[in-house]
Amino acid sequence: MQAYAGMMRGWGVPVRPVVLDAQDGDALSAVLRLRAAGVPVLARVSSSLRLSVAESSLPGRGGESLPAHQIMGAARDMRRPVLWRDHGPARVVRTSLSAAVRVGLPVRGSGGGRVVRGRELLLLGVGENGRRWPQELWLTDLLNVPPAALVRLSTLVQRVDRDFLEIADRVGMRDFAGRSFSGWHRHVTLASAAHAVAALSTRHDNTRHEDDRRLESVL
């Protein structure tokens, strides 16, 4: 996150949402740090993450904080179908169910339930019909973005996984055998450049434009 924030400040690149899998890390800390830096974020979170309900249509608003999976379980009737295209070679169109609930971070010393205005976030649930609900949970500060757009944005983590398997190992990303940091840095820089060239050269132009439009649509 420090590297990303530094790049944003030093290079003057356009702001884009950070999409990350934070199931096994401190998701709230990551979200708050990026938000403080003015960077939109969409983070996959653990089902046990405790949040406060801020959605007026759900029971438990203003009460004690609850696990994310319990909050989303109460939003089962809010699910809607979403079409998205996977990142495999065939770019198959798939359907998922999604629901979005406004949540807040419990404020210490307030009984655990009060939500401070301006600290609201959106909890996104994603799953498939006939399977357990939810299968995925995402937390974002993109409060005004439609859930369908957030679901499609979340699939970019699949693209990262696929590219790592198909490209990163092929260009030697993990093959450094030295011991010095400067040597490792040079190796990773060259491998990263090769990775970027390989990724861009194997993608069809309209696929790139589609991903660009997806990012533009959430800002």
mmCIF file with all atom_site columns, C-alpha atoms in Angstrom:
data_model
loop_
_atom_site.group_PDB
_atom_site.id
_atom_site.type_symbol
_atom_site.label_atom_id
_atom_site.label_alt_id
_atom_site.label_comp_id
_atom_site.label_asym_id
_atom_site.label_entity_id
_atom_site.label_seq_id
_atom_site.pdbx_PDB_ins_code
_atom_site.Cartn_x
_atom_site.Cartn_y
_atom_site.Cartn_z
_atom_site.occupancy
_atom_site.B_iso_or_equiv
_atom_site.pdbx_formal_charge
_atom_site.auth_seq_id
_atom_site.auth_comp_id
_atom_site.auth_asym_id
_atom_site.auth_atom_id
_atom_site.pdbx_PDB_model_num
ATOM 1   C CA . MET A 1 1   ? 0.000   0.000   0.000   1.00 0.00 ? 1   MET A CA 1
ATOM 2   C CA . GLN A 1 2   ? 2.881   2.376   0.740   1.00 0.00 ? 2   GLN A CA 1
ATOM 3   C CA . ALA A 1 3   ? 4.336   1.727   -2.712  1.00 0.00 ? 3   ALA A CA 1
ATOM 4   C CA . TYR A 1 4   ? 0.979   2.372   -4.362  1.00 0.00 ? 4   TYR A CA 1
ATOM 5   C CA . ALA A 1 5   ? 0.380   5.585   -2.422  1.00 0.00 ? 5   ALA A CA 1
ATOM 6   C CA . GLY A 1 6   ? 3.888   6.775   -3.278  1.00 0.00 ? 6   GLY A CA 1
ATOM 7   C CA . MET A 1 7   ? 3.335   6.046   -6.960  1.00 0.00 ? 7   MET A CA 1
ATOM 8   C CA . MET A 1 8   ? 0.076   7.993   -6.917  1.00 0.00 ? 8   MET A CA 1
ATOM 9   C CA . ARG A 1 9   ? 1.777   11.017  -5.349  1.00 0.00 ? 9   ARG A CA 1
ATOM 10  C CA . GLY A 1 10  ? 5.016   10.925  -7.309  1.00 0.00 ? 10  GLY A CA 1
ATOM 11  C CA . TRP A 1 11  ? 3.870   9.895   -10.774 1.00 0.00 ? 11  TRP A CA 1
ATOM 12  C CA . GLY A 1 12  ? 0.610   11.794  -11.017 1.00 0.00 ? 12  GLY A CA 1
ATOM 13  C CA . VAL A 1 13  ? -1.235  8.771   -12.407 1.00 0.00 ? 13  VAL A CA 1
ATOM 14  C CA . PRO A 1 14  ? -5.071  8.770   -12.504 1.00 0.00 ? 14  PRO A CA 1
ATOM 15  C CA . VAL A 1 15  ? -6.783  7.472   -9.384  1.00 0.00 ? 15  VAL A CA 1
ATOM 16  C CA . ARG A 1 16  ? -8.035  3.923   -9.800  1.00 0.00 ? 16  ARG A CA 1
ATOM 17  C CA . PRO A 1 17  ? -9.708  1.607   -7.275  1.00 0.00 ? 17  PRO A CA 1
ATOM 18  C CA . VAL A 1 18  ? -7.454  -0.844  -5.463  1.00 0.00 ? 18  VAL A CA 1
ATOM 19  C CA . VAL A 1 19  ? -8.898  -4.362  -5.573  1.00 0.00 ? 19  VAL A CA 1
ATOM 20  C CA . LEU A 1 20  ? -7.334  -6.720  -3.053  1.00 0.00 ? 20  LEU A CA 1
ATOM 21  C CA . ASP A 1 21  ? -7.926  -9.987  -1.252  1.00 0.00 ? 21  ASP A CA 1
ATOM 22  C CA . ALA A 1 22  ? -7.644  -9.199  2.458   1.00 0.00 ? 22  ALA A CA 1
ATOM 23  C CA . GLN A 1 23  ? -9.379  -12.274 3.871   1.00 0.00 ? 23  GLN A CA 1
ATOM 24  C CA . ASP A 1 24  ? -6.311  -13.310 5.841   1.00 0.00 ? 24  ASP A CA 1
ATOM 25  C CA . GLY A 1 25  ? -5.062  -9.843  6.755   1.00 0.00 ? 25  GLY A CA 1
ATOM 26  C CA . ASP A 1 26  ? -6.181  -6.737  8.588   1.00 0.00 ? 26  ASP A CA 1
ATOM 27  C CA . ALA A 1 27  ? -8.856  -5.725  6.092   1.00 0.00 ? 27  ALA A CA 1
ATOM 28  C CA . LEU A 1 28  ? -10.161 -2.753  8.058   1.00 0.00 ? 28  LEU A CA 1
ATOM 29  C CA . SER A 1 29  ? -6.702  -1.269  8.447   1.00 0.00 ? 29  SER A CA 1
ATOM 30  C CA . ALA A 1 30  ? -6.053  -1.633  4.709   1.00 0.00 ? 30  ALA A CA 1
ATOM 31  C CA . VAL A 1 31  ? -9.384  -0.056  3.791   1.00 0.00 ? 31  VAL A CA 1
ATOM 32  C CA . LEU A 1 32  ? -8.950  2.862   6.185   1.00 0.00 ? 32  LEU A CA 1
ATOM 33  C CA . ARG A 1 33  ? -5.357  3.577   5.129   1.00 0.00 ? 33  ARG A CA 1
ATOM 34  C CA . LEU A 1 34  ? -6.249  3.625   1.447   1.00 0.00 ? 34  LEU A CA 1
ATOM 35  C CA . ARG A 1 35  ? -9.346  5.690   2.123   1.00 0.00 ? 35  ARG A CA 1
ATOM 36  C CA . ALA A 1 36  ? -7.283  8.219   4.095   1.00 0.00 ? 36  ALA A CA 1
ATOM 37  C CA . ALA A 1 37  ? -4.981  8.510   1.076   1.00 0.00 ? 37  ALA A CA 1
ATOM 38  C CA . GLY A 1 38  ? -7.959  9.269   -1.164  1.00 0.00 ? 38  GLY A CA 1
ATOM 39  C CA . VAL A 1 39  ? -7.779  5.917   -2.944  1.00 0.00 ? 39  VAL A CA 1
ATOM 40  C CA . PRO A 1 40  ? -11.034 3.998   -3.600  1.00 0.00 ? 40  PRO A CA 1
ATOM 41  C CA . VAL A 1 41  ? -10.814 0.396   -2.426  1.00 0.00 ? 41  VAL A CA 1
ATOM 42  C CA . LEU A 1 42  ? -12.662 -2.897  -2.879  1.00 0.00 ? 42  LEU A CA 1
ATOM 43  C CA . ALA A 1 43  ? -11.355 -5.540  -0.470  1.00 0.00 ? 43  ALA A CA 1
ATOM 44  C CA . ARG A 1 44  ? -12.393 -9.146  -0.058  1.00 0.00 ? 44  ARG A CA 1
ATOM 45  C CA . VAL A 1 45  ? -12.870 -9.753  3.661   1.00 0.00 ? 45  VAL A CA 1
ATOM 46  C CA . SER A 1 46  ? -13.332 -12.600 6.095   1.00 0.00 ? 46  SER A CA 1
ATOM 47  C CA . SER A 1 47  ? -16.823 -13.779 6.975   1.00 0.00 ? 47  SER A CA 1
ATOM 48  C CA . SER A 1 48  ? -16.004 -13.206 10.659  1.00 0.00 ? 48  SER A CA 1
ATOM 49  C CA . LEU A 1 49  ? -15.218 -9.490  10.262  1.00 0.00 ? 49  LEU A CA 1
ATOM 50  C CA . ARG A 1 50  ? -17.465 -7.576  12.654  1.00 0.00 ? 50  ARG A CA 1
ATOM 51  C CA . LEU A 1 51  ? -19.371 -4.569  11.350  1.00 0.00 ? 51  LEU A CA 1
ATOM 52  C CA . SER A 1 52  ? -22.385 -2.501  12.367  1.00 0.00 ? 52  SER A CA 1
ATOM 53  C CA . VAL A 1 53  ? -25.546 -2.481  10.275  1.00 0.00 ? 53  VAL A CA 1
ATOM 54  C CA . ALA A 1 54  ? -26.319 0.938   8.777   1.00 0.00 ? 54  ALA A CA 1
ATOM 55  C CA . GLU A 1 55  ? -28.952 -0.260  6.290   1.00 0.00 ? 55  GLU A CA 1
ATOM 56  C CA . SER A 1 56  ? -32.408 0.958   7.325   1.00 0.00 ? 56  SER A CA 1
ATOM 57  C CA . SER A 1 57  ? -34.162 -2.005  5.692   1.00 0.00 ? 57  SER A CA 1
ATOM 58  C CA . LEU A 1 58  ? -32.299 -4.624  7.748   1.00 0.00 ? 58  LEU A CA 1
ATOM 59  C CA . PRO A 1 59  ? -32.804 -5.688  11.367  1.00 0.00 ? 59  PRO A CA 1
ATOM 60  C CA . GLY A 1 60  ? -30.009 -4.864  13.768  1.00 0.00 ? 60  GLY A CA 1
ATOM 61  C CA . ARG A 1 61  ? -29.430 -1.286  12.694  1.00 0.00 ? 61  ARG A CA 1
ATOM 62  C CA . GLY A 1 62  ? -27.823 0.638   15.516  1.00 0.00 ? 62  GLY A CA 1
ATOM 63  C CA . GLY A 1 63  ? -27.270 -2.519  17.548  1.00 0.00 ? 63  GLY A CA 1
ATOM 64  C CA . GLU A 1 64  ? -24.154 -4.459  18.405  1.00 0.00 ? 64  GLU A CA 1
ATOM 65  C CA . SER A 1 65  ? -21.631 -5.240  15.696  1.00 0.00 ? 65  SER A CA 1
ATOM 66  C CA . LEU A 1 66  ? -22.191 -8.531  13.880  1.00 0.00 ? 66  LEU A CA 1
ATOM 67  C CA . PRO A 1 67  ? -20.078 -10.890 11.766  1.00 0.00 ? 67  PRO A CA 1
ATOM 68  C CA . ALA A 1 68  ? -20.165 -9.939  8.089   1.00 0.00 ? 68  ALA A CA 1
ATOM 69  C CA . HIS A 1 69  ? -21.657 -13.282 7.060   1.00 0.00 ? 69  HIS A CA 1
ATOM 70  C CA . GLN A 1 70  ? -24.546 -12.805 9.489   1.00 0.00 ? 70  GLN A CA 1
ATOM 71  C CA . ILE A 1 71  ? -25.295 -9.334  8.130   1.00 0.00 ? 71  ILE A CA 1
ATOM 72  C CA . MET A 1 72  ? -25.257 -10.590 4.560   1.00 0.00 ? 72  MET A CA 1
ATOM 73  C CA . GLY A 1 73  ? -27.345 -13.610 5.499   1.00 0.00 ? 73  GLY A CA 1
ATOM 74  C CA . ALA A 1 74  ? -30.084 -11.221 6.610   1.00 0.00 ? 74  ALA A CA 1
ATOM 75  C CA . ALA A 1 75  ? -29.868 -9.558  3.183   1.00 0.00 ? 75  ALA A CA 1
ATOM 76  C CA . ARG A 1 76  ? -30.655 -12.762 1.288   1.00 0.00 ? 76  ARG A CA 1
ATOM 77  C CA . ASP A 1 77  ? -33.918 -11.327 -0.067  1.00 0.00 ? 77  ASP A CA 1
ATOM 78  C CA . MET A 1 78  ? -32.006 -8.353  -1.501  1.00 0.00 ? 78  MET A CA 1
ATOM 79  C CA . ARG A 1 79  ? -30.015 -10.508 -3.924  1.00 0.00 ? 79  ARG A CA 1
ATOM 80  C CA . ARG A 1 80  ? -30.105 -9.697  -7.619  1.00 0.00 ? 80  ARG A CA 1
ATOM 81  C CA . PRO A 1 81  ? -28.545 -11.511 -10.603 1.00 0.00 ? 81  PRO A CA 1
ATOM 82  C CA . VAL A 1 82  ? -25.386 -10.075 -12.154 1.00 0.00 ? 82  VAL A CA 1
ATOM 83  C CA . LEU A 1 83  ? -23.813 -11.006 -15.488 1.00 0.00 ? 83  LEU A CA 1
ATOM 84  C CA . TRP A 1 84  ? -20.029 -10.942 -15.698 1.00 0.00 ? 84  TRP A CA 1
ATOM 85  C CA . ARG A 1 85  ? -17.339 -12.263 -18.013 1.00 0.00 ? 85  ARG A CA 1
ATOM 86  C CA . ASP A 1 86  ? -14.614 -14.485 -16.610 1.00 0.00 ? 86  ASP A CA 1
ATOM 87  C CA . HIS A 1 87  ? -10.942 -13.997 -17.368 1.00 0.00 ? 87  HIS A CA 1
ATOM 88  C CA . GLY A 1 88  ? -10.322 -17.360 -18.995 1.00 0.00 ? 88  GLY A CA 1
ATOM 89  C CA . PRO A 1 89  ? -9.297  -17.660 -22.648 1.00 0.00 ? 89  PRO A CA 1
ATOM 90  C CA . ALA A 1 90  ? -12.924 -18.094 -23.770 1.00 0.00 ? 90  ALA A CA 1
ATOM 91  C CA . ARG A 1 91  ? -14.190 -15.059 -21.779 1.00 0.00 ? 91  ARG A CA 1
ATOM 92  C CA . VAL A 1 92  ? -17.328 -16.994 -20.792 1.00 0.00 ? 92  VAL A CA 1
ATOM 93  C CA . VAL A 1 93  ? -20.333 -14.997 -19.559 1.00 0.00 ? 93  VAL A CA 1
ATOM 94  C CA . ARG A 1 94  ? -21.415 -16.150 -16.095 1.00 0.00 ? 94  ARG A CA 1
ATOM 95  C CA . THR A 1 95  ? -24.185 -15.248 -13.664 1.00 0.00 ? 95  THR A CA 1
ATOM 96  C CA . SER A 1 96  ? -23.867 -14.572 -9.948  1.00 0.00 ? 96  SER A CA 1
ATOM 97  C CA . LEU A 1 97  ? -26.168 -13.268 -7.246  1.00 0.00 ? 97  LEU A CA 1
ATOM 98  C CA . SER A 1 98  ? -25.195 -10.146 -5.344  1.00 0.00 ? 98  SER A CA 1
ATOM 99  C CA . ALA A 1 99  ? -26.489 -7.930  -2.565  1.00 0.00 ? 99  ALA A CA 1
ATOM 100 C CA . ALA A 1 100 ? -25.087 -4.754  -1.035  1.00 0.00 ? 100 ALA A CA 1
ATOM 101 C CA . VAL A 1 101 ? -25.629 -3.485  2.509   1.00 0.00 ? 101 VAL A CA 1
ATOM 102 C CA . ARG A 1 102 ? -24.453 -0.229  4.077   1.00 0.00 ? 102 ARG A CA 1
ATOM 103 C CA . VAL A 1 103 ? -22.393 -0.921  7.170   1.00 0.00 ? 103 VAL A CA 1
ATOM 104 C CA . GLY A 1 104 ? -20.274 1.018   9.603   1.00 0.00 ? 104 GLY A CA 1
ATOM 105 C CA . LEU A 1 105 ? -17.252 0.504   11.776  1.00 0.00 ? 105 LEU A CA 1
ATOM 106 C CA . PRO A 1 106 ? -18.153 0.160   15.460  1.00 0.00 ? 106 PRO A CA 1
ATOM 107 C CA . VAL A 1 107 ? -16.966 3.149   17.486  1.00 0.00 ? 107 VAL A CA 1
ATOM 108 C CA . ARG A 1 108 ? -15.065 2.301   20.633  1.00 0.00 ? 108 ARG A CA 1
ATOM 109 C CA . GLY A 1 109 ? -16.748 3.467   23.779  1.00 0.00 ? 109 GLY A CA 1
ATOM 110 C CA . SER A 1 110 ? -20.144 3.767   22.110  1.00 0.00 ? 110 SER A CA 1
ATOM 111 C CA . GLY A 1 111 ? -21.481 0.352   23.062  1.00 0.00 ? 111 GLY A CA 1
ATOM 112 C CA . GLY A 1 112 ? -20.184 -1.134  19.819  1.00 0.00 ? 112 GLY A CA 1
ATOM 113 C CA . GLY A 1 113 ? -23.145 -0.196  17.705  1.00 0.00 ? 113 GLY A CA 1
ATOM 114 C CA . ARG A 1 114 ? -23.157 3.507   16.862  1.00 0.00 ? 114 ARG A CA 1
ATOM 115 C CA . VAL A 1 115 ? -22.140 4.318   13.293  1.00 0.00 ? 115 VAL A CA 1
ATOM 116 C CA . VAL A 1 116 ? -20.459 7.661   12.657  1.00 0.00 ? 116 VAL A CA 1
ATOM 117 C CA . ARG A 1 117 ? -21.616 9.435   9.539   1.00 0.00 ? 117 ARG A CA 1
ATOM 118 C CA . GLY A 1 118 ? -18.792 9.567   7.024   1.00 0.00 ? 118 GLY A CA 1
ATOM 119 C CA . ARG A 1 119 ? -17.432 6.205   8.152   1.00 0.00 ? 119 ARG A CA 1
ATOM 120 C CA . GLU A 1 120 ? -20.067 4.190   6.336   1.00 0.00 ? 120 GLU A CA 1
ATOM 121 C CA . LEU A 1 121 ? -18.899 1.473   3.973   1.00 0.00 ? 121 LEU A CA 1
ATOM 122 C CA . LEU A 1 122 ? -20.636 -0.958  1.665   1.00 0.00 ? 122 LEU A CA 1
ATOM 123 C CA . LEU A 1 123 ? -20.626 -4.704  2.316   1.00 0.00 ? 123 LEU A CA 1
ATOM 124 C CA . LEU A 1 124 ? -21.046 -6.684  -0.900  1.00 0.00 ? 124 LEU A CA 1
ATOM 125 C CA . GLY A 1 125 ? -22.105 -10.319 -0.931  1.00 0.00 ? 125 GLY A CA 1
ATOM 126 C CA . VAL A 1 126 ? -21.576 -12.567 -3.955  1.00 0.00 ? 126 VAL A CA 1
ATOM 127 C CA . GLY A 1 127 ? -22.724 -16.130 -4.552  1.00 0.00 ? 127 GLY A CA 1
ATOM 128 C CA . GLU A 1 128 ? -24.310 -18.567 -6.942  1.00 0.00 ? 128 GLU A CA 1
ATOM 129 C CA . ASN A 1 129 ? -27.875 -19.810 -7.049  1.00 0.00 ? 129 ASN A CA 1
ATOM 130 C CA . GLY A 1 130 ? -28.330 -23.053 -5.129  1.00 0.00 ? 130 GLY A CA 1
ATOM 131 C CA . ARG A 1 131 ? -25.097 -22.725 -3.156  1.00 0.00 ? 131 ARG A CA 1
ATOM 132 C CA . ARG A 1 132 ? -24.337 -21.368 0.299   1.00 0.00 ? 132 ARG A CA 1
ATOM 133 C CA . TRP A 1 133 ? -24.821 -17.655 0.725   1.00 0.00 ? 133 TRP A CA 1
ATOM 134 C CA . PRO A 1 134 ? -22.643 -15.682 0.613   1.00 0.00 ? 134 PRO A CA 1
ATOM 135 C CA . GLN A 1 135 ? -19.637 -17.307 -1.023  1.00 0.00 ? 135 GLN A CA 1
ATOM 136 C CA . GLU A 1 136 ? -17.644 -14.071 -1.096  1.00 0.00 ? 136 GLU A CA 1
ATOM 137 C CA . LEU A 1 137 ? -17.754 -10.900 0.988   1.00 0.00 ? 137 LEU A CA 1
ATOM 138 C CA . TRP A 1 138 ? -16.272 -7.592  -0.120  1.00 0.00 ? 138 TRP A CA 1
ATOM 139 C CA . LEU A 1 139 ? -15.952 -4.256  1.681   1.00 0.00 ? 139 LEU A CA 1
ATOM 140 C CA . THR A 1 140 ? -15.723 -0.971  -0.209  1.00 0.00 ? 140 THR A CA 1
ATOM 141 C CA . ASP A 1 141 ? -15.984 2.777   0.162   1.00 0.00 ? 141 ASP A CA 1
ATOM 142 C CA . LEU A 1 142 ? -17.541 3.051   -3.320  1.00 0.00 ? 142 LEU A CA 1
ATOM 143 C CA . LEU A 1 143 ? -20.967 3.687   -1.838  1.00 0.00 ? 143 LEU A CA 1
ATOM 144 C CA . ASN A 1 144 ? -22.647 4.992   -4.974  1.00 0.00 ? 144 ASN A CA 1
ATOM 145 C CA . VAL A 1 145 ? -21.436 2.345   -7.414  1.00 0.00 ? 145 VAL A CA 1
ATOM 146 C CA . PRO A 1 146 ? -24.064 -0.251  -8.471  1.00 0.00 ? 146 PRO A CA 1
ATOM 147 C CA . PRO A 1 147 ? -23.469 -3.732  -7.016  1.00 0.00 ? 147 PRO A CA 1
ATOM 148 C CA . ALA A 1 148 ? -23.265 -5.195  -10.529 1.00 0.00 ? 148 ALA A CA 1
ATOM 149 C CA . ALA A 1 149 ? -20.285 -2.955  -11.339 1.00 0.00 ? 149 ALA A CA 1
ATOM 150 C CA . LEU A 1 150 ? -18.608 -3.904  -8.055  1.00 0.00 ? 150 LEU A CA 1
ATOM 151 C CA . VAL A 1 151 ? -19.030 -7.617  -8.777  1.00 0.00 ? 151 VAL A CA 1
ATOM 152 C CA . ARG A 1 152 ? -17.393 -7.196  -12.178 1.00 0.00 ? 152 ARG A CA 1
ATOM 153 C CA . LEU A 1 153 ? -14.601 -5.157  -10.618 1.00 0.00 ? 153 LEU A CA 1
ATOM 154 C CA . SER A 1 154 ? -14.007 -7.858  -7.991  1.00 0.00 ? 154 SER A CA 1
ATOM 155 C CA . THR A 1 155 ? -13.296 -10.431 -10.703 1.00 0.00 ? 155 THR A CA 1
ATOM 156 C CA . LEU A 1 156 ? -10.012 -8.659  -11.449 1.00 0.00 ? 156 LEU A CA 1
ATOM 157 C CA . VAL A 1 157 ? -8.435  -10.714 -8.644  1.00 0.00 ? 157 VAL A CA 1
ATOM 158 C CA . GLN A 1 158 ? -9.070  -13.765 -10.819 1.00 0.00 ? 158 GLN A CA 1
ATOM 159 C CA . ARG A 1 159 ? -7.158  -12.052 -13.592 1.00 0.00 ? 159 ARG A CA 1
ATOM 160 C CA . VAL A 1 160 ? -4.189  -11.536 -11.264 1.00 0.00 ? 160 VAL A CA 1
ATOM 161 C CA . ASP A 1 161 ? -4.201  -15.208 -10.228 1.00 0.00 ? 161 ASP A CA 1
ATOM 162 C CA . ARG A 1 162 ? -4.431  -16.362 -13.832 1.00 0.00 ? 162 ARG A CA 1
ATOM 163 C CA . ASP A 1 163 ? -1.691  -14.038 -15.038 1.00 0.00 ? 163 ASP A CA 1
ATOM 164 C CA . PHE A 1 164 ? 0.608   -15.154 -12.240 1.00 0.00 ? 164 PHE A CA 1
ATOM 165 C CA . LEU A 1 165 ? 0.234   -18.800 -13.217 1.00 0.00 ? 165 LEU A CA 1
ATOM 166 C CA . GLU A 1 166 ? 0.437   -18.235 -16.963 1.00 0.00 ? 166 GLU A CA 1
ATOM 167 C CA . ILE A 1 167 ? 2.923   -15.371 -17.203 1.00 0.00 ? 167 ILE A CA 1
ATOM 168 C CA . ALA A 1 168 ? 4.839   -14.588 -13.998 1.00 0.00 ? 168 ALA A CA 1
ATOM 169 C CA . ASP A 1 169 ? 6.478   -17.991 -13.684 1.00 0.00 ? 169 ASP A CA 1
ATOM 170 C CA . ARG A 1 170 ? 7.221   -18.044 -17.406 1.00 0.00 ? 170 ARG A CA 1
ATOM 171 C CA . VAL A 1 171 ? 9.174   -14.767 -17.224 1.00 0.00 ? 171 VAL A CA 1
ATOM 172 C CA . GLY A 1 172 ? 11.088  -15.900 -14.135 1.00 0.00 ? 172 GLY A CA 1
ATOM 173 C CA . MET A 1 173 ? 9.462   -13.737 -11.485 1.00 0.00 ? 173 MET A CA 1
ATOM 174 C CA . ARG A 1 174 ? 10.424  -16.210 -8.731  1.00 0.00 ? 174 ARG A CA 1
ATOM 175 C CA . ASP A 1 175 ? 13.767  -17.347 -10.155 1.00 0.00 ? 175 ASP A CA 1
ATOM 176 C CA . PHE A 1 176 ? 16.139  -14.934 -8.407  1.00 0.00 ? 176 PHE A CA 1
ATOM 177 C CA . ALA A 1 177 ? 18.927  -16.902 -6.729  1.00 0.00 ? 177 ALA A CA 1
ATOM 178 C CA . GLY A 1 178 ? 21.088  -14.093 -5.326  1.00 0.00 ? 178 GLY A CA 1
ATOM 179 C CA . ARG A 1 179 ? 21.165  -12.562 -1.870  1.00 0.00 ? 179 ARG A CA 1
ATOM 180 C CA . SER A 1 180 ? 21.440  -8.784  -2.304  1.00 0.00 ? 180 SER A CA 1
ATOM 181 C CA . PHE A 1 181 ? 18.426  -6.503  -2.314  1.00 0.00 ? 181 PHE A CA 1
ATOM 182 C CA . SER A 1 182 ? 19.751  -4.503  -5.270  1.00 0.00 ? 182 SER A CA 1
ATOM 183 C CA . GLY A 1 183 ? 20.159  -7.697  -7.294  1.00 0.00 ? 183 GLY A CA 1
ATOM 184 C CA . TRP A 1 184 ? 16.668  -8.838  -6.386  1.00 0.00 ? 184 TRP A CA 1
ATOM 185 C CA . HIS A 1 185 ? 15.283  -5.411  -7.241  1.00 0.00 ? 185 HIS A CA 1
ATOM 186 C CA . ARG A 1 186 ? 16.863  -5.440  -10.710 1.00 0.00 ? 186 ARG A CA 1
ATOM 187 C CA . HIS A 1 187 ? 15.636  -8.971  -11.333 1.00 0.00 ? 187 HIS A CA 1
ATOM 188 C CA . VAL A 1 188 ? 12.053  -8.227  -10.292 1.00 0.00 ? 188 VAL A CA 1
ATOM 189 C CA . THR A 1 189 ? 12.010  -4.961  -12.260 1.00 0.00 ? 189 THR A CA 1
ATOM 190 C CA . LEU A 1 190 ? 13.048  -6.712  -15.477 1.00 0.00 ? 190 LEU A CA 1
ATOM 191 C CA . ALA A 1 191 ? 10.676  -9.617  -14.840 1.00 0.00 ? 191 ALA A CA 1
ATOM 192 C CA . SER A 1 192 ? 7.836   -7.169  -14.166 1.00 0.00 ? 192 SER A CA 1
ATOM 193 C CA . ALA A 1 193 ? 8.517   -5.369  -17.442 1.00 0.00 ? 193 ALA A CA 1
ATOM 194 C CA . ALA A 1 194 ? 8.488   -8.699  -19.282 1.00 0.00 ? 194 ALA A CA 1
ATOM 195 C CA . HIS A 1 195 ? 5.256   -9.621  -17.489 1.00 0.00 ? 195 HIS A CA 1
ATOM 196 C CA . ALA A 1 196 ? 3.596   -6.369  -18.600 1.00 0.00 ? 196 ALA A CA 1
ATOM 197 C CA . VAL A 1 197 ? 4.658   -6.861  -22.223 1.00 0.00 ? 197 VAL A CA 1
ATOM 198 C CA . ALA A 1 198 ? 3.422   -10.463 -22.235 1.00 0.00 ? 198 ALA A CA 1
ATOM 199 C CA . ALA A 1 199 ? 0.099   -9.575  -20.608 1.00 0.00 ? 199 ALA A CA 1
ATOM 200 C CA . LEU A 1 200 ? -0.644  -6.697  -22.973 1.00 0.00 ? 200 LEU A CA 1
ATOM 201 C CA . SER A 1 201 ? 0.475   -8.507  -26.117 1.00 0.00 ? 201 SER A CA 1
ATOM 202 C CA . THR A 1 202 ? -1.767  -11.514 -25.474 1.00 0.00 ? 202 THR A CA 1
ATOM 203 C CA . ARG A 1 203 ? -4.947  -9.508  -24.884 1.00 0.00 ? 203 ARG A CA 1
ATOM 204 C CA . HIS A 1 204 ? -7.307  -8.427  -27.598 1.00 0.00 ? 204 HIS A CA 1
ATOM 205 C CA . ASP A 1 205 ? -7.758  -4.665  -27.945 1.00 0.00 ? 205 ASP A CA 1
ATOM 206 C CA . ASN A 1 206 ? -11.465 -4.694  -27.128 1.00 0.00 ? 206 ASN A CA 1
ATOM 207 C CA . THR A 1 207 ? -10.718 -6.628  -23.921 1.00 0.00 ? 207 THR A CA 1
ATOM 208 C CA . ARG A 1 208 ? -8.375  -3.867  -22.815 1.00 0.00 ? 208 ARG A CA 1
ATOM 209 C CA . HIS A 1 209 ? -10.979 -1.242  -23.629 1.00 0.00 ? 209 HIS A CA 1
ATOM 210 C CA . GLU A 1 210 ? -13.569 -3.210  -21.673 1.00 0.00 ? 210 GLU A CA 1
ATOM 211 C CA . ASP A 1 211 ? -11.360 -3.248  -18.568 1.00 0.00 ? 211 ASP A CA 1
ATOM 212 C CA . ASP A 1 212 ? -10.644 0.469   -18.973 1.00 0.00 ? 212 ASP A CA 1
ATOM 213 C CA . ARG A 1 213 ? -14.371 1.223   -19.165 1.00 0.00 ? 213 ARG A CA 1
ATOM 214 C CA . ARG A 1 214 ? -14.960 -0.925  -16.096 1.00 0.00 ? 214 ARG A CA 1
ATOM 215 C CA . LEU A 1 215 ? -12.497 1.137   -14.080 1.00 0.00 ? 215 LEU A CA 1
ATOM 216 C CA . GLU A 1 216 ? -13.834 4.437   -15.394 1.00 0.00 ? 216 GLU A CA 1
ATOM 217 C CA . SER A 1 217 ? -17.400 3.450   -14.488 1.00 0.00 ? 217 SER A CA 1
ATOM 218 C CA . VAL A 1 218 ? -16.698 3.239   -10.759 1.00 0.00 ? 218 VAL A CA 1
ATOM 219 C CA . LEU A 1 219 ? -15.057 6.642   -10.369 1.00 0.00 ? 219 LEU A CA 1
#
